[in-house]
Amino acid sequence: MPNTLSSRPQLRYLSDQLDELRRKGTHFRLRVLDDIQAPVCTYDCKKVINLASNNYLGLCDHPKLREAAIQAVKDYGVGSGAVRTIAGTMKIHMELEEKIARFKNVEACVVFQSGFTANAGTVSAILGKEDFIISDELNHASIIDGARLSRAKIKVFRHKDAAHAEELLKEIQNEPGHKLIITDGVFSMDGDIGPVDKLADLAEKYNAIMMVDDAHASGVLGRNGRGSVDHFHCHGRVDIQVGTLSKAIGALGGYVCGSKDLIDYLYHRARPFLFSTSHPPSVAAACIAAFDILENEPERIQRLWDNTAYFKQQLGNAGFDIGGKTTPASETPVTPIIIGDGRLTMEFSRALFEAGVMATGIAFPTVPEGKARIRTIMTSEHTREQLDQALEIITRTAKQMSIL
Ligand SMILES: *Cc1c(COP(=O)(O)O)cnc(C)c1O
C-alpha cells in the first residue's frame, strides 16, 4: 500500500480543481498505447484507427530507425552521462547537428532535448527585458513560456495578420530594444500555415529578428520536408528556424538552425542546453537515420499529402465543419472537425473511440471557448481502406449524436 498522501489537506485545492473539470466534462484520463505507434494500433486494449498521432511519415517504427537506435545502444550504451557543456557531447550528437544543418542549408544547428526546450531555451536566451517579441496569438505554449522567461515585452498580433504585426512594430520602432517576430510555421490546432514570407518582409523593414517554429512543418512542408522557409522560398531571410525531431522525424528532440554565432551563443547561454542532460546516443542515431529517409524517400511525403487531400475532401463532402468558417482553414495534414461545445466534443471523442477511431477532443483552454474540436492528423502510412473505414465511423457516430 502506498502512503495515503491524499488525506492530507495541503494539496486539497488541486483536487477541487479536478472536480471542476469533471463537472465541465473536460477531465480526461490518459489513453495507454499497448503496442506500436501506427495507423491501426491498440489503446487501452482496444484496436482503433489512429488519427491522433504526429507520426506523419510513419517513422516511429521504421526499420532503419530501429536498427540505427539498436546499433547505437550496442556501440555507445544507453545514456550520455552529462549535459552537453560538461561531458555529455558525443560524436553522434555533433553528427546529427551537422546533418540537420546540411539538410536545411544553414551554417549551423544545435539540438535540444525537445522542441519545447528548443523554443523556450532560445527565446529566453537571446532576449532581455529591454527587448520586444511580436508574436502570433496562436503561437505554441513553448514560445509563450520562452517569451515570459526572457522578460521581454510581449506584443501579440491577430492570427496570421501581418498588417497588425506591422502596426505593433511601428509603435515600437523608436525603442532601442531588439525586436523578434515569431510565428509557428504550421499551427498545431488549426493546421493553417503562418505568413512566413510577409513577416520576413516586415523583419527586414523594421530591422527585427525573424524566427519560425516549424514543429508541425518539419518533414511535412517544403522540398523533402525542409519546412516552411523552404515552402515560402525564404532562404536566408529567417534568422532562427526551430524544428522538432519528435513528430514527423519519429523520435524525440528539437533543433535550432541559424548562423554559426547564433548556435555558438546558444551553446553558451540556452539554459536547457546548459542544465539538462543530452539525448541518449540511440535517439541521435535514430534521428540521423530519419533525415536519410527524408532525403531518399520523398514518396512518403507525397503519400502524406495525397492522404490529406482525400481525407479533407471526404470530411467536407460528409458535411463536417473542417475549419474555414469560424476558425482558420487547414492547409496541412492537421484537420480539425469543429464541434464548438467542449463537453459534446469530449463525448464525441469518447464515442469515436468506442466505435474504433482514435481522434483527440480538444477544448478550452487549448483552443478558444466555443471552438472545441476533434483534431485529426493524417499520416503517409494510412491506407485508403483505413481512411474509408474511419470516415464511415466518424459519420455514423456524428449522426447518432446529432452532430451531423
Ligand atoms: C509539438 C510542438 C512543439 C514541441 O515539440 P516537442 O518536440 O514535442 O517538445 C513546439 N512547437 C509546436 C508548434 C508544436 O506543435
PDB file of C-alpha atoms in Angstrom, residues 58-234:
ATOM      1  CA  GLY A  58       5.375   6.545 -40.053  1.00  0.00           C
ATOM      2  CA  LEU A  59       8.964   6.842 -38.840  1.00  0.00           C
ATOM      3  CA  CYS A  60       8.233   5.943 -35.186  1.00  0.00           C
ATOM      4  CA  ASP A  61       8.732   2.280 -36.014  1.00  0.00           C
ATOM      5  CA  HIS A  62      10.653   2.449 -39.295  1.00  0.00           C
ATOM      6  CA  PRO A  63      13.101  -0.477 -39.525  1.00  0.00           C
ATOM      7  CA  LYS A  64      16.032   1.810 -40.379  1.00  0.00           C
ATOM      8  CA  LEU A  65      15.451   3.986 -37.299  1.00  0.00           C
ATOM      9  CA  ARG A  66      15.081   0.929 -35.087  1.00  0.00           C
ATOM     10  CA  GLU A  67      18.274  -0.565 -36.469  1.00  0.00           C
ATOM     11  CA  ALA A  68      20.217   2.681 -36.023  1.00  0.00           C
ATOM     12  CA  ALA A  69      18.994   3.029 -32.422  1.00  0.00           C
ATOM     13  CA  ILE A  70      19.857  -0.574 -31.546  1.00  0.00           C
ATOM     14  CA  GLN A  71      23.308  -0.274 -33.094  1.00  0.00           C
ATOM     15  CA  ALA A  72      23.949   2.926 -31.123  1.00  0.00           C
ATOM     16  CA  VAL A  73      22.937   1.179 -27.885  1.00  0.00           C
ATOM     17  CA  LYS A  74      25.406  -1.600 -28.690  1.00  0.00           C
ATOM     18  CA  ASP A  75      28.176   0.824 -29.602  1.00  0.00           C
ATOM     19  CA  TYR A  76      27.670   3.583 -27.037  1.00  0.00           C
ATOM     20  CA  GLY A  77      25.314   2.384 -24.293  1.00  0.00           C
ATOM     21  CA  VAL A  78      22.062   3.965 -23.200  1.00  0.00           C
ATOM     22  CA  GLY A  79      22.923   7.309 -21.626  1.00  0.00           C
ATOM     23  CA  SER A  80      25.175  10.274 -22.349  1.00  0.00           C
ATOM     24  CA  GLY A  81      26.058  10.806 -18.685  1.00  0.00           C
ATOM     25  CA  ALA A  82      26.140  14.607 -18.565  1.00  0.00           C
ATOM     26  CA  VAL A  83      24.888  17.859 -20.033  1.00  0.00           C
ATOM     27  CA  ARG A  84      26.379  18.826 -23.379  1.00  0.00           C
ATOM     28  CA  THR A  85      28.677  21.523 -21.932  1.00  0.00           C
ATOM     29  CA  ILE A  86      30.226  19.324 -19.226  1.00  0.00           C
ATOM     30  CA  ALA A  87      30.969  15.850 -20.595  1.00  0.00           C
ATOM     31  CA  GLY A  88      27.820  14.811 -22.435  1.00  0.00           C
ATOM     32  CA  THR A  89      28.609  15.771 -26.034  1.00  0.00           C
ATOM     33  CA  MET A  90      29.112  12.573 -28.002  1.00  0.00           C
ATOM     34  CA  LYS A  91      30.348  12.355 -31.575  1.00  0.00           C
ATOM     35  CA  ILE A  92      26.886  11.245 -32.639  1.00  0.00           C
ATOM     36  CA  HIS A  93      25.346  14.472 -31.250  1.00  0.00           C
ATOM     37  CA  MET A  94      27.701  16.521 -33.429  1.00  0.00           C
ATOM     38  CA  GLU A  95      26.998  14.280 -36.398  1.00  0.00           C
ATOM     39  CA  LEU A  96      23.238  14.897 -36.036  1.00  0.00           C
ATOM     40  CA  GLU A  97      23.690  18.680 -35.798  1.00  0.00           C
ATOM     41  CA  GLU A  98      25.887  18.691 -38.904  1.00  0.00           C
ATOM     42  CA  LYS A  99      23.397  16.514 -40.747  1.00  0.00           C
ATOM     43  CA  ILE A 100      20.469  18.830 -39.961  1.00  0.00           C
ATOM     44  CA  ALA A 101      22.468  21.959 -40.872  1.00  0.00           C
ATOM     45  CA  ARG A 102      23.304  20.457 -44.283  1.00  0.00           C
ATOM     46  CA  PHE A 103      19.697  19.345 -44.803  1.00  0.00           C
ATOM     47  CA  LYS A 104      18.368  22.823 -44.003  1.00  0.00           C
ATOM     48  CA  ASN A 105      21.219  24.524 -45.877  1.00  0.00           C
ATOM     49  CA  VAL A 106      22.197  26.736 -42.944  1.00  0.00           C
ATOM     50  CA  GLU A 107      25.540  27.412 -41.267  1.00  0.00           C
ATOM     51  CA  ALA A 108      24.864  25.611 -38.036  1.00  0.00           C
ATOM     52  CA  CYS A 109      22.414  23.716 -35.857  1.00  0.00           C
ATOM     53  CA  VAL A 110      22.000  22.915 -32.168  1.00  0.00           C
ATOM     54  CA  VAL A 111      19.857  20.032 -30.946  1.00  0.00           C
ATOM     55  CA  PHE A 112      17.846  20.330 -27.741  1.00  0.00           C
ATOM     56  CA  GLN A 113      16.097  17.633 -25.702  1.00  0.00           C
ATOM     57  CA  SER A 114      12.717  18.607 -27.196  1.00  0.00           C
ATOM     58  CA  GLY A 115      11.031  21.125 -29.430  1.00  0.00           C
ATOM     59  CA  PHE A 116       9.621  22.689 -26.296  1.00  0.00           C
ATOM     60  CA  THR A 117      13.046  23.322 -24.783  1.00  0.00           C
ATOM     61  CA  ALA A 118      14.398  24.480 -28.159  1.00  0.00           C
ATOM     62  CA  ASN A 119      11.783  27.254 -28.317  1.00  0.00           C
ATOM     63  CA  ALA A 120      11.738  28.209 -24.674  1.00  0.00           C
ATOM     64  CA  GLY A 121      15.525  27.975 -24.357  1.00  0.00           C
ATOM     65  CA  THR A 122      16.218  30.057 -27.444  1.00  0.00           C
ATOM     66  CA  VAL A 123      13.744  32.886 -26.937  1.00  0.00           C
ATOM     67  CA  SER A 124      14.708  33.292 -23.289  1.00  0.00           C
ATOM     68  CA  ALA A 125      18.446  33.237 -24.122  1.00  0.00           C
ATOM     69  CA  ILE A 126      18.517  35.828 -26.896  1.00  0.00           C
ATOM     70  CA  LEU A 127      16.189  38.479 -25.423  1.00  0.00           C
ATOM     71  CA  GLY A 128      16.125  40.517 -22.233  1.00  0.00           C
ATOM     72  CA  LYS A 129      13.752  42.901 -20.545  1.00  0.00           C
ATOM     73  CA  GLU A 130      14.536  45.860 -22.823  1.00  0.00           C
ATOM     74  CA  ASP A 131      13.505  43.823 -25.875  1.00  0.00           C
ATOM     75  CA  PHE A 132      10.230  43.112 -27.699  1.00  0.00           C
ATOM     76  CA  ILE A 133       8.532  39.993 -29.005  1.00  0.00           C
ATOM     77  CA  ILE A 134       5.952  40.297 -31.780  1.00  0.00           C
ATOM     78  CA  SER A 135       4.046  37.029 -31.569  1.00  0.00           C
ATOM     79  CA  ASP A 136       1.038  35.443 -33.331  1.00  0.00           C
ATOM     80  CA  GLU A 137      -1.860  34.961 -30.911  1.00  0.00           C
ATOM     81  CA  LEU A 138      -1.961  31.227 -31.639  1.00  0.00           C
ATOM     82  CA  ASN A 139       1.758  30.530 -31.228  1.00  0.00           C
ATOM     83  CA  HIS A 140       2.709  27.424 -29.282  1.00  0.00           C
ATOM     84  CA  ALA A 141       2.929  27.367 -25.471  1.00  0.00           C
ATOM     85  CA  SER A 142       6.707  26.816 -25.591  1.00  0.00           C
ATOM     86  CA  ILE A 143       7.131  30.168 -27.382  1.00  0.00           C
ATOM     87  CA  ILE A 144       4.911  31.883 -24.834  1.00  0.00           C
ATOM     88  CA  ASP A 145       6.870  30.362 -21.959  1.00  0.00           C
ATOM     89  CA  GLY A 146      10.184  31.375 -23.559  1.00  0.00           C
ATOM     90  CA  ALA A 147       8.862  34.892 -24.048  1.00  0.00           C
ATOM     91  CA  ARG A 148       7.815  35.103 -20.401  1.00  0.00           C
ATOM     92  CA  LEU A 149      11.161  33.769 -19.193  1.00  0.00           C
ATOM     93  CA  SER A 150      13.008  36.348 -21.278  1.00  0.00           C
ATOM     94  CA  ARG A 151      11.077  39.156 -19.528  1.00  0.00           C
ATOM     95  CA  ALA A 152      10.871  40.946 -22.882  1.00  0.00           C
ATOM     96  CA  LYS A 153       7.724  42.924 -23.651  1.00  0.00           C
ATOM     97  CA  ILE A 154       5.242  40.723 -25.499  1.00  0.00           C
ATOM     98  CA  LYS A 155       3.108  42.195 -28.312  1.00  0.00           C
ATOM     99  CA  VAL A 156       0.539  39.783 -29.696  1.00  0.00           C
ATOM    100  CA  PHE A 157      -0.806  40.168 -33.232  1.00  0.00           C
ATOM    101  CA  ARG A 158      -4.085  38.743 -34.516  1.00  0.00           C
ATOM    102  CA  HIS A 159      -3.696  35.301 -36.015  1.00  0.00           C
ATOM    103  CA  LYS A 160      -1.701  35.425 -39.276  1.00  0.00           C
ATOM    104  CA  ASP A 161      -2.399  39.173 -39.542  1.00  0.00           C
ATOM    105  CA  ALA A 162       0.838  40.685 -40.900  1.00  0.00           C
ATOM    106  CA  ALA A 163      -0.787  44.147 -41.127  1.00  0.00           C
ATOM    107  CA  HIS A 164      -1.481  44.005 -37.398  1.00  0.00           C
ATOM    108  CA  ALA A 165       2.091  42.828 -36.766  1.00  0.00           C
ATOM    109  CA  GLU A 166       3.273  45.893 -38.697  1.00  0.00           C
ATOM    110  CA  GLU A 167       1.143  48.231 -36.561  1.00  0.00           C
ATOM    111  CA  LEU A 168       2.775  46.784 -33.457  1.00  0.00           C
ATOM    112  CA  LEU A 169       6.243  47.154 -34.981  1.00  0.00           C
ATOM    113  CA  LYS A 170       5.510  50.795 -35.850  1.00  0.00           C
ATOM    114  CA  GLU A 171       4.527  51.524 -32.256  1.00  0.00           C
ATOM    115  CA  ILE A 172       7.952  50.433 -31.043  1.00  0.00           C
ATOM    116  CA  GLN A 173      10.174  51.397 -33.956  1.00  0.00           C
ATOM    117  CA  ASN A 174      11.957  54.107 -31.986  1.00  0.00           C
ATOM    118  CA  GLU A 175      12.545  51.917 -28.942  1.00  0.00           C
ATOM    119  CA  PRO A 176      16.165  50.839 -28.502  1.00  0.00           C
ATOM    120  CA  GLY A 177      15.446  47.153 -27.682  1.00  0.00           C
ATOM    121  CA  HIS A 178      15.839  44.215 -30.051  1.00  0.00           C
ATOM    122  CA  LYS A 179      12.677  43.065 -31.797  1.00  0.00           C
ATOM    123  CA  LEU A 180      11.803  39.445 -32.508  1.00  0.00           C
ATOM    124  CA  ILE A 181       8.976  38.448 -34.864  1.00  0.00           C
ATOM    125  CA  ILE A 182       7.863  34.900 -34.249  1.00  0.00           C
ATOM    126  CA  THR A 183       5.306  32.575 -35.805  1.00  0.00           C
ATOM    127  CA  ASP A 184       4.528  28.907 -35.978  1.00  0.00           C
ATOM    128  CA  GLY A 185       5.211  27.531 -39.483  1.00  0.00           C
ATOM    129  CA  VAL A 186       2.133  25.298 -39.180  1.00  0.00           C
ATOM    130  CA  PHE A 187      -0.358  25.948 -36.381  1.00  0.00           C
ATOM    131  CA  SER A 188      -0.922  22.807 -34.384  1.00  0.00           C
ATOM    132  CA  MET A 189      -4.636  23.158 -33.622  1.00  0.00           C
ATOM    133  CA  ASP A 190      -5.978  24.504 -36.936  1.00  0.00           C
ATOM    134  CA  GLY A 191      -3.417  23.194 -39.423  1.00  0.00           C
ATOM    135  CA  ASP A 192      -3.034  26.520 -41.218  1.00  0.00           C
ATOM    136  CA  ILE A 193       0.307  27.949 -42.362  1.00  0.00           C
ATOM    137  CA  GLY A 194       1.922  31.074 -40.883  1.00  0.00           C
ATOM    138  CA  PRO A 195       2.646  34.009 -43.272  1.00  0.00           C
ATOM    139  CA  VAL A 196       6.406  33.495 -43.067  1.00  0.00           C
ATOM    140  CA  ASP A 197       7.135  35.475 -46.263  1.00  0.00           C
ATOM    141  CA  LYS A 198       5.156  38.558 -45.204  1.00  0.00           C
ATOM    142  CA  LEU A 199       6.631  38.517 -41.716  1.00  0.00           C
ATOM    143  CA  ALA A 200      10.134  38.150 -43.187  1.00  0.00           C
ATOM    144  CA  ASP A 201       9.449  41.315 -45.232  1.00  0.00           C
ATOM    145  CA  LEU A 202       8.471  43.126 -42.025  1.00  0.00           C
ATOM    146  CA  ALA A 203      11.563  41.831 -40.239  1.00  0.00           C
ATOM    147  CA  GLU A 204      13.705  43.433 -42.930  1.00  0.00           C
ATOM    148  CA  LYS A 205      11.719  46.673 -42.980  1.00  0.00           C
ATOM    149  CA  TYR A 206      11.818  47.106 -39.193  1.00  0.00           C
ATOM    150  CA  ASN A 207      15.217  45.528 -38.523  1.00  0.00           C
ATOM    151  CA  ALA A 208      13.670  42.726 -36.444  1.00  0.00           C
ATOM    152  CA  ILE A 209      14.932  39.209 -35.865  1.00  0.00           C
ATOM    153  CA  MET A 210      12.790  36.642 -37.721  1.00  0.00           C
ATOM    154  CA  MET A 211      12.022  33.286 -36.066  1.00  0.00           C
ATOM    155  CA  VAL A 212       9.835  30.351 -37.160  1.00  0.00           C
ATOM    156  CA  ASP A 213       8.688  27.345 -35.125  1.00  0.00           C
ATOM    157  CA  ASP A 214       8.404  24.510 -37.628  1.00  0.00           C
ATOM    158  CA  ALA A 215       7.341  21.718 -35.260  1.00  0.00           C
ATOM    159  CA  HIS A 216       4.437  20.622 -37.495  1.00  0.00           C
ATOM    160  CA  ALA A 217       6.201  21.691 -40.698  1.00  0.00           C
ATOM    161  CA  SER A 218       9.371  19.622 -40.198  1.00  0.00           C
ATOM    162  CA  GLY A 219       9.181  16.645 -42.545  1.00  0.00           C
ATOM    163  CA  VAL A 220       5.831  17.895 -43.882  1.00  0.00           C
ATOM    164  CA  LEU A 221       6.257  21.217 -45.763  1.00  0.00           C
ATOM    165  CA  GLY A 222       8.878  22.191 -48.335  1.00  0.00           C
ATOM    166  CA  ARG A 223      11.139  20.052 -50.510  1.00  0.00           C
ATOM    167  CA  ASN A 224      11.793  16.721 -48.739  1.00  0.00           C
ATOM    168  CA  GLY A 225      10.124  18.213 -45.648  1.00  0.00           C
ATOM    169  CA  ARG A 226      12.617  21.060 -45.214  1.00  0.00           C
ATOM    170  CA  GLY A 227       9.938  23.204 -43.596  1.00  0.00           C
ATOM    171  CA  SER A 228       8.124  26.496 -44.034  1.00  0.00           C
ATOM    172  CA  VAL A 229      11.162  28.574 -45.010  1.00  0.00           C
ATOM    173  CA  ASP A 230      11.685  26.272 -47.980  1.00  0.00           C
ATOM    174  CA  HIS A 231       7.924  26.241 -48.690  1.00  0.00           C
ATOM    175  CA  PHE A 232       7.921  30.060 -48.963  1.00  0.00           C
ATOM    176  CA  HIS A 233      11.369  30.306 -50.660  1.00  0.00           C
ATOM    177  CA  CYS A 234      12.540  32.470 -47.762  1.00  0.00           C
TER     178      CYS A 234
END
